Tab-separated table of C-alpha atoms and ligand atoms in Angstrom:
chain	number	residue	atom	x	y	z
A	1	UNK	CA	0.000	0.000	0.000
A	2	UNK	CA	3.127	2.337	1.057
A	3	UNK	CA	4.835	1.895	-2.300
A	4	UNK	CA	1.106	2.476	-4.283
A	5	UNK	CA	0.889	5.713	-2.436
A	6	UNK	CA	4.860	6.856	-3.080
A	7	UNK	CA	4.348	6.008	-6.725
A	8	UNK	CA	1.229	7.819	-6.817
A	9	UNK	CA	2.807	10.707	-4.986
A	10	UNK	CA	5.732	10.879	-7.259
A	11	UNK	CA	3.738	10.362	-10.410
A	12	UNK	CA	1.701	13.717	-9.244
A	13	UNK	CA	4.838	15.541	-8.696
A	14	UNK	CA	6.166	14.446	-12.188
A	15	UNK	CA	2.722	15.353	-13.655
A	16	UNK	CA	2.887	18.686	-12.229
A	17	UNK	CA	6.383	19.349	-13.133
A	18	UNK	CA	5.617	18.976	-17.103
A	19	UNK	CA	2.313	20.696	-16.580
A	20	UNK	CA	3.901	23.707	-15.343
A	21	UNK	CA	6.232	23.113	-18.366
A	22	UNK	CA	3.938	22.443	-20.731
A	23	UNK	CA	2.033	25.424	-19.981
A	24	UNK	CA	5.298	27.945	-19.219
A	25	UNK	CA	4.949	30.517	-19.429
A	26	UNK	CA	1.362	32.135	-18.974
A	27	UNK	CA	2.238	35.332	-17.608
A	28	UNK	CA	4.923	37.691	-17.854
A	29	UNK	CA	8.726	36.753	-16.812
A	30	UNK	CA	10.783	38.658	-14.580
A	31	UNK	CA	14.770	39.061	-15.126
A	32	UNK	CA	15.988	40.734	-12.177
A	33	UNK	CA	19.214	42.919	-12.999
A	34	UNK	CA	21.168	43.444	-9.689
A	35	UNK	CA	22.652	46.992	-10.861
A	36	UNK	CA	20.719	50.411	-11.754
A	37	UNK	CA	19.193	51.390	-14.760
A	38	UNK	CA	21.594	53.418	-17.371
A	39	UNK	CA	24.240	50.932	-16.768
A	40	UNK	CA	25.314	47.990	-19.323
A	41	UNK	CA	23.788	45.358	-17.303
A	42	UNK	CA	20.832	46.833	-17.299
A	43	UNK	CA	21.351	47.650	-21.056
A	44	UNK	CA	22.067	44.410	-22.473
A	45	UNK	CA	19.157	42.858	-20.471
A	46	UNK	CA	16.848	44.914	-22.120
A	47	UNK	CA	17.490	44.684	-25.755
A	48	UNK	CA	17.430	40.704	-24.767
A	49	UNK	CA	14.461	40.932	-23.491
A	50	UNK	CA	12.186	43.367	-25.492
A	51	UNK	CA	13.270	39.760	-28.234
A	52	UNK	CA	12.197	37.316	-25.679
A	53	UNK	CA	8.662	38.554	-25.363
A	54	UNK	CA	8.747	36.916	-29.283
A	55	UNK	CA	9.885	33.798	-28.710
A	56	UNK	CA	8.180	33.254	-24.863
A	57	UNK	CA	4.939	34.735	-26.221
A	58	UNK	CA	4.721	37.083	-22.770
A	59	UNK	CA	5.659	40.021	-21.783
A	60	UNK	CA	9.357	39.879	-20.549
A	61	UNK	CA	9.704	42.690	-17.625
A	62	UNK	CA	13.516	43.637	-16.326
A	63	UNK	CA	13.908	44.646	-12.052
A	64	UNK	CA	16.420	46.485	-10.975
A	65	UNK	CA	17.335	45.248	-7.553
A	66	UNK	CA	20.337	46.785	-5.912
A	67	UNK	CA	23.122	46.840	-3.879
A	68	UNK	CA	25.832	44.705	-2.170
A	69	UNK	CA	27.764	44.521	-5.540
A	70	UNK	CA	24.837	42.699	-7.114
A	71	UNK	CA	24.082	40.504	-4.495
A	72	UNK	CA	21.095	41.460	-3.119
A	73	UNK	CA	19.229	41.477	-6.725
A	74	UNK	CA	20.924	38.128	-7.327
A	75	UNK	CA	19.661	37.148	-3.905
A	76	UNK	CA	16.281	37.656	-4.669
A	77	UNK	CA	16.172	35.866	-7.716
A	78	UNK	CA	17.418	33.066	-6.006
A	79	UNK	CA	14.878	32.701	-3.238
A	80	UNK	CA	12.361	32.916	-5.732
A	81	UNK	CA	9.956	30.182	-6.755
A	82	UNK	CA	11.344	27.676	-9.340
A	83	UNK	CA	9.162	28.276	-11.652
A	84	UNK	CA	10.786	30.532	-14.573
A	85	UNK	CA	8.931	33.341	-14.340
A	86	UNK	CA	12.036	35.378	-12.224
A	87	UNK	CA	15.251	34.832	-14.027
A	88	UNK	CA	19.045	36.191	-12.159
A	89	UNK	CA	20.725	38.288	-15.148
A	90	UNK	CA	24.120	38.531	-13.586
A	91	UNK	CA	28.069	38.270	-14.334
A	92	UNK	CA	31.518	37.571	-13.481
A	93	UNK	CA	31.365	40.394	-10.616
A	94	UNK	CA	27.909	38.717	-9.612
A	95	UNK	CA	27.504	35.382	-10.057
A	96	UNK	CA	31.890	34.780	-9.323
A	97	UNK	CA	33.148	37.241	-7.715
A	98	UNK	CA	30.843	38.015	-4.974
A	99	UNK	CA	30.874	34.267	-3.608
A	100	UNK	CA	34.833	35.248	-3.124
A	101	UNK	CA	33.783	38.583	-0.848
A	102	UNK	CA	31.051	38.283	0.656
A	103	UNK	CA	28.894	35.689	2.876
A	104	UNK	CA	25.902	35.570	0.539
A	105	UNK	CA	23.729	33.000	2.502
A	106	UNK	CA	23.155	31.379	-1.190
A	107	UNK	CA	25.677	29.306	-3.160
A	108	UNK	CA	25.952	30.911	-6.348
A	109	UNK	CA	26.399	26.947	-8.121
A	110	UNK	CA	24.193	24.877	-6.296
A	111	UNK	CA	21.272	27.141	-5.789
A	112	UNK	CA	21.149	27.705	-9.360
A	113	UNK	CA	20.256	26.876	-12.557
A	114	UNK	CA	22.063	27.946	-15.859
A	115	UNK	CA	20.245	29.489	-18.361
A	116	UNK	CA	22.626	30.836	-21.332
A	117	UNK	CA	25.520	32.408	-21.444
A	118	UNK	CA	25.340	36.037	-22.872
A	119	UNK	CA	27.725	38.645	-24.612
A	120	UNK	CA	30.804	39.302	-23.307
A	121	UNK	CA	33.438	42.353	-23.497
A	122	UNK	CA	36.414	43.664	-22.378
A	123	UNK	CA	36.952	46.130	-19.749
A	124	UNK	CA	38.286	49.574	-20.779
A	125	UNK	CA	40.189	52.056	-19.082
A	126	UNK	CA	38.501	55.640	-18.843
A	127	UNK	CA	39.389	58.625	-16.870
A	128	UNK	CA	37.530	61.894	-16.788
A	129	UNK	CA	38.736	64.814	-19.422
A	130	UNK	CA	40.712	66.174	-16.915
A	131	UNK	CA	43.412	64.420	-17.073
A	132	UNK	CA	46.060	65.812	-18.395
A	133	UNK	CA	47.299	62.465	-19.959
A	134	UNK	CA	47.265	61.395	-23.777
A	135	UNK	CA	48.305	57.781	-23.080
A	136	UNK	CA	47.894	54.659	-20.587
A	137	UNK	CA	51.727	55.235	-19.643
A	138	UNK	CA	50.708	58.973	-18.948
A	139	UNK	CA	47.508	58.104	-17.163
A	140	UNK	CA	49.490	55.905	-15.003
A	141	UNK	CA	52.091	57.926	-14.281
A	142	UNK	CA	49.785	60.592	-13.452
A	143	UNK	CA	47.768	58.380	-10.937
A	144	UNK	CA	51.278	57.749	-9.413
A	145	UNK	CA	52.030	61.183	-8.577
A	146	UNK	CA	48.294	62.453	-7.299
A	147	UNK	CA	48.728	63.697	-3.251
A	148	UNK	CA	46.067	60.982	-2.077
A	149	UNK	CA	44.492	57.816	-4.493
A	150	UNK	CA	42.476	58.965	-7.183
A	151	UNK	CA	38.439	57.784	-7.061
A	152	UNK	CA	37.933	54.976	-9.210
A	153	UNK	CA	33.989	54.806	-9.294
A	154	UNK	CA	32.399	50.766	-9.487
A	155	UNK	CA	29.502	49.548	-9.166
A	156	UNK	CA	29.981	47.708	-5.505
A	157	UNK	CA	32.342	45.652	-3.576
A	158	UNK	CA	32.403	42.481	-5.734
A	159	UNK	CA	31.134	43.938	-9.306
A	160	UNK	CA	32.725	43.550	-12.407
A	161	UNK	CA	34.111	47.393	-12.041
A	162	UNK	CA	35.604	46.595	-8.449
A	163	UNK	CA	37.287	43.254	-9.469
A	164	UNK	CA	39.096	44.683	-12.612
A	165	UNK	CA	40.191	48.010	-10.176
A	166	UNK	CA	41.804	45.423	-7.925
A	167	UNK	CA	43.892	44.013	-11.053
A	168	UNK	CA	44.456	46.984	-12.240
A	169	UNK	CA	45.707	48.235	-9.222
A	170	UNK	CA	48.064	45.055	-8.694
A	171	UNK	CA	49.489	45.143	-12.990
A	172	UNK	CA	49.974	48.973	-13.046
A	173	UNK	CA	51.154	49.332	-9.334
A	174	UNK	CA	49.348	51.942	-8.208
A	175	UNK	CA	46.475	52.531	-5.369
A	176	UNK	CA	42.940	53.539	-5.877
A	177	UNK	CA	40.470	55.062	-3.905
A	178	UNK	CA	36.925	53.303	-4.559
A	179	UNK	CA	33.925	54.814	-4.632
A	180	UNK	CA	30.604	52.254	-4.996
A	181	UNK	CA	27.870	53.167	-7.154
A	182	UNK	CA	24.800	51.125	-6.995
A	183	UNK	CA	25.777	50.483	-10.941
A	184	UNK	CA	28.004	52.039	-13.164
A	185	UNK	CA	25.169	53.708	-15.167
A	186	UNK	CA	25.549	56.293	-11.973
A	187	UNK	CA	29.266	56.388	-11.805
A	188	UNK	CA	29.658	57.184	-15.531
A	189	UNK	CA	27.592	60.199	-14.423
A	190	UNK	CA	30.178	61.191	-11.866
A	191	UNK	CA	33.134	60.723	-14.219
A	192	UNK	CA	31.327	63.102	-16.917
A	193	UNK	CA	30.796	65.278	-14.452
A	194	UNK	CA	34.529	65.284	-13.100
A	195	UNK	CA	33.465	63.829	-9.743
A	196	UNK	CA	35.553	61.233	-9.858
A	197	UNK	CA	39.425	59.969	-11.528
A	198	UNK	CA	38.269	57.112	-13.439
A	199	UNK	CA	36.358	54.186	-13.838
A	200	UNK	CA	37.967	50.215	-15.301
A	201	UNK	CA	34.338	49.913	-16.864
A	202	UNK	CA	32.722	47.650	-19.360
A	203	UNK	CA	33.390	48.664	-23.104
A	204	UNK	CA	29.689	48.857	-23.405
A	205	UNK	CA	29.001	51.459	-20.699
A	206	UNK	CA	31.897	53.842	-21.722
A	207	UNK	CA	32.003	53.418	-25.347
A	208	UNK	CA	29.358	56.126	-26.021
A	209	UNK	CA	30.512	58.459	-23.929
A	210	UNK	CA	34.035	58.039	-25.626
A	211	UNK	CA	32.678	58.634	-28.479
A	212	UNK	CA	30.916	61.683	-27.773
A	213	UNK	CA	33.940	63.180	-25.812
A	214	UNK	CA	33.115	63.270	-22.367
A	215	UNK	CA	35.902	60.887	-21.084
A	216	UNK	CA	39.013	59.456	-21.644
A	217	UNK	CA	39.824	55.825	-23.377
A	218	UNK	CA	43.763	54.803	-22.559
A	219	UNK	CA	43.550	50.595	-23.441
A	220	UNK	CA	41.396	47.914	-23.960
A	221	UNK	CA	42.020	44.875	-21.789
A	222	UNK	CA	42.466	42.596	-24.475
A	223	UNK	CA	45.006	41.590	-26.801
A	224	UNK	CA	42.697	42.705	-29.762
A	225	UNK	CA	40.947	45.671	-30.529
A	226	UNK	CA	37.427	46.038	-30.482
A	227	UNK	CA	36.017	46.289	-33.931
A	228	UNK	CA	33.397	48.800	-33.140
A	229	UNK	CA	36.009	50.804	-31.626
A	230	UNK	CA	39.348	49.657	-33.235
A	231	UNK	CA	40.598	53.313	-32.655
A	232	UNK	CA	41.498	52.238	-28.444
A	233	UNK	CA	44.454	50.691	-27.838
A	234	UNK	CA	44.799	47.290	-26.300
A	235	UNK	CA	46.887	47.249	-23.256
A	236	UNK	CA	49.063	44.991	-24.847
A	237	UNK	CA	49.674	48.232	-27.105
A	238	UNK	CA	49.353	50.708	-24.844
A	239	UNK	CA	52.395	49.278	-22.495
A	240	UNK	CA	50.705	46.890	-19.816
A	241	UNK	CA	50.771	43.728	-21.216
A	242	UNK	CA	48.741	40.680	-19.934
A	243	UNK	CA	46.116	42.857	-18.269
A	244	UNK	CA	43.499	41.171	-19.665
A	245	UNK	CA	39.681	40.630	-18.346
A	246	UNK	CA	36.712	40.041	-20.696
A	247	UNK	CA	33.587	40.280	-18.551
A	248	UNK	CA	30.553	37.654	-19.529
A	249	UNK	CA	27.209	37.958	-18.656
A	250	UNK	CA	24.890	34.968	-18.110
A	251	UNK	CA	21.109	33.954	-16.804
A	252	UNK	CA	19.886	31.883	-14.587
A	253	UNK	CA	17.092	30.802	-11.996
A	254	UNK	CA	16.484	29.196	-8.962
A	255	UNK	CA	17.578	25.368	-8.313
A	256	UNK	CA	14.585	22.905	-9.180
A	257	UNK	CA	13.216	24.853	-12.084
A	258	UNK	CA	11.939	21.967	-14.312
A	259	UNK	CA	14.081	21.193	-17.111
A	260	UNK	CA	12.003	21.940	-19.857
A	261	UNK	CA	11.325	25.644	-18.311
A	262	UNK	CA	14.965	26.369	-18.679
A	263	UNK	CA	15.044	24.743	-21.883
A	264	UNK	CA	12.364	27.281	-23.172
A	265	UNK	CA	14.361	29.896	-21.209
A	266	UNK	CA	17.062	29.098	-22.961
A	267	UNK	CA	15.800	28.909	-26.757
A	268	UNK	CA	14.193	32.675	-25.969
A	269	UNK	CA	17.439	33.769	-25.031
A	270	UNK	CA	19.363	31.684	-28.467
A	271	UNK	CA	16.561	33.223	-30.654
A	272	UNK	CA	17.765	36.897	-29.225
A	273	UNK	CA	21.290	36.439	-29.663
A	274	UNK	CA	20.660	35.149	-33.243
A	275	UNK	CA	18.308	37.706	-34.264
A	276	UNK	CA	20.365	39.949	-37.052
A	277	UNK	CA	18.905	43.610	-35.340
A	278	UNK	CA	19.931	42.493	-31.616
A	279	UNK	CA	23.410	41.686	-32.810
A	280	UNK	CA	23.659	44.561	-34.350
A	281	UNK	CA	22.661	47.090	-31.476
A	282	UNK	CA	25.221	44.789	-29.388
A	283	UNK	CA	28.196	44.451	-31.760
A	284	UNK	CA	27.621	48.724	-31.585
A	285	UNK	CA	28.261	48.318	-27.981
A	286	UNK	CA	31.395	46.372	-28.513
A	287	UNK	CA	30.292	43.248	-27.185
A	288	UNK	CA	30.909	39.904	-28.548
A	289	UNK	CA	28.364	36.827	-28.867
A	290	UNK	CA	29.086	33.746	-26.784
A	291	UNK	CA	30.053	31.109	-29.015
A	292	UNK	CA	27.608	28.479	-30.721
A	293	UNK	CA	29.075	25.680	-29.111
A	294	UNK	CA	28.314	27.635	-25.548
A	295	UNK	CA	24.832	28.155	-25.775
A	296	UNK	CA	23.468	25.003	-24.340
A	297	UNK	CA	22.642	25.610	-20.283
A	298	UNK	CA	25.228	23.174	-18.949
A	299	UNK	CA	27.850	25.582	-20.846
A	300	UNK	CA	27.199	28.209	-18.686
A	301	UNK	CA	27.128	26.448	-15.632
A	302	UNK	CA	31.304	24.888	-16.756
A	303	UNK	CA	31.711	28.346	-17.587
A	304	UNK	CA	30.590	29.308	-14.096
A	305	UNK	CA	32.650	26.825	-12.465
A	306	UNK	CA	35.794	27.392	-14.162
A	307	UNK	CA	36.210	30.914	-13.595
A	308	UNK	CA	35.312	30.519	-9.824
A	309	UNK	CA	38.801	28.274	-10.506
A	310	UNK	CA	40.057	30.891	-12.091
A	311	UNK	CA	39.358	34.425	-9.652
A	312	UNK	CA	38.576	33.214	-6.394
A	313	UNK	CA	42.577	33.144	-5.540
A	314	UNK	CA	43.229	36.390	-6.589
A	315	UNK	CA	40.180	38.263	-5.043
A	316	UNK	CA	40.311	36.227	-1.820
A	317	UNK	CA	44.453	37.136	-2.023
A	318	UNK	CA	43.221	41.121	-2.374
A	319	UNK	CA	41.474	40.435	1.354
A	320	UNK	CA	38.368	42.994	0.200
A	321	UNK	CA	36.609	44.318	3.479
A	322	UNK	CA	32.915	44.394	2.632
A	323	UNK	CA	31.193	46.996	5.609
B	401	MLT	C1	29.795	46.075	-12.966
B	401	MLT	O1	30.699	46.906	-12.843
B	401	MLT	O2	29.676	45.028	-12.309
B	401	MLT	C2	28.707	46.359	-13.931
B	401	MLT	O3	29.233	46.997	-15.037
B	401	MLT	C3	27.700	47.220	-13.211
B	401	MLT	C4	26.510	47.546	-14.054
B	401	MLT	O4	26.185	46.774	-14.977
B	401	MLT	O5	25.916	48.599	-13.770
């Protein structure tokens, strides 16, 4: 009689797993960005998901949810139901780094799922127009010589902006002040502005503003150019060698998601990155598309796992204080 009722139990649970698949999704989907709006998380979540709503059939809403270097937005998303309709946008700050800083009360592998990995792009080195500098070995030389650190704006202890400061500050040899933004939408303000030195941003949030003149470029961390804006330097180039940090992007959702709600997850998120006007408006922004052969879910979650390998040492080595 037990096993009749555990069989009938489980089938019920199995049954309701595929029926929530089957009929996923039948309202709108959430993807929670953990940085403020005007930045390039924020950015590149959007175009992806204004394409989604195609694919998925429902409206596909982003959240911005802030603070803690990401953590708290990524925090939500994972204490959400497992259901699909919240999804963790997040990146190598978020969904690596942090685990190294800070004691998140989640486990950024096994209370996930991963959805896709997303565009990636290097990091860029920007300072505001004040600087009297005209090259990366200037701009260096000039941080060297300022009577306290410069400001180096990010976007929270633990973001992509903080962890390539830290390397920055370890290859070029100099110290930074750093100032935490709740993304670096906001601090890009600032260095317009002249409120702070500089920021080690994403290509995608400083390349307009490059562009248009407001701040400085010195060096791409890469050791190619970036098509879209093949007239910046790599750092290779521009005299620090081996400083290089491409920052990925990825989504996922809470562990026990059925399978076949990520797989749909995932196939909206394929059908974006493949569509000819997405790639387009983020090629502009000087990001790259993950490769074919990455797309599945389990390649983000290898992904994931080998560049935990990969920064934990190094952050956990910088011994970041986190008030
Ligand atoms: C970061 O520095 O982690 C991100 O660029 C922040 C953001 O997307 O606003």
């Amino acid at each position: 009689m037990r096993r009749m009722v555990l069989a009938a139990l489980f089938a019920t649970l199995a049954f309701s797993g595929s029926a929530i698949a089957q009929n996923f999704p039948s309202r709108a989907v959430t993807i929670i960005v953990p940085f403020s709006a005007g930045g390039p998380s924020d950015a590149m979540a959007r175009i992806l998901a204004e394409r989604m709503k195609t694919t998925l059939g429902e409206q596909v809403l982003v959240e911005n949810v802030t603070g803690a270097g990401g953590s708290v937005g990524v925090g939500r998303a994972v204490r959400s139901a497992p259901d699909g309709y919240t999804v963790s946008f997040g990146h190598l700050g978020t969904h690596v780094a942090n685990g190294a800083i800070y004691k998140l009360g989640y486990d950024l592998v096994t209370d996930l799922e991963p959805v896709a990995l997303l565009p990636s792009n290097p990091m860029i080195i920007v300072s505001k127009n004040a600087v009297p500098a005209k090259s990366l070995k200037e701009f260096i030389a000039w941080l060297k010589t300022q009577p306290s650190p410069p400001t180096a704006g990010t976007a929270g202890a633990g973001s992509g902006s903080h962890i390539a400061g830290l390397y920055f500050e370890n290859v070029a040899g100099v110290k930074l002040q750093y100032v935490p933004y709740r993304g670096t939408g906001p601090a890009m303000n600032d260095l317009v502005a002249g409120q702070i030195d500089m920021i080690v941003d994403q290509t995608s949030n400083s390349i307009g503003q490059v562009r248009a003149g407001n701040i400085r470029a010195y060096a791409i961390t890469d050791s190619k150019r970036v098509e879209s804006a093949s007239d910046i330097p790599t750092v290779d180039e521009a005299g620090l060698p081996g400083f290089h940090m491409t920052l990925w992007s990825g989504l996922w959702v809470p562990k026990g998601t059925p399978k076949d709600v990520v797989a749909k997850l995932n196939a909206a998120a394929v059908d974006a990155l493949n569509d000819s006007a997405v790639r387009k408006q983020l090629e502009n922004l000087g990001l790259q598309m993950p490769p074919k052969d990455k797309l599945a879910p389990e390649a983000l979650g290898t992904w994931q796992k080998a560049e935990i390998a990969k920064w934990w040492p190094m952050i956990k080595a910088a011994n970041v204080k986190v008030d």
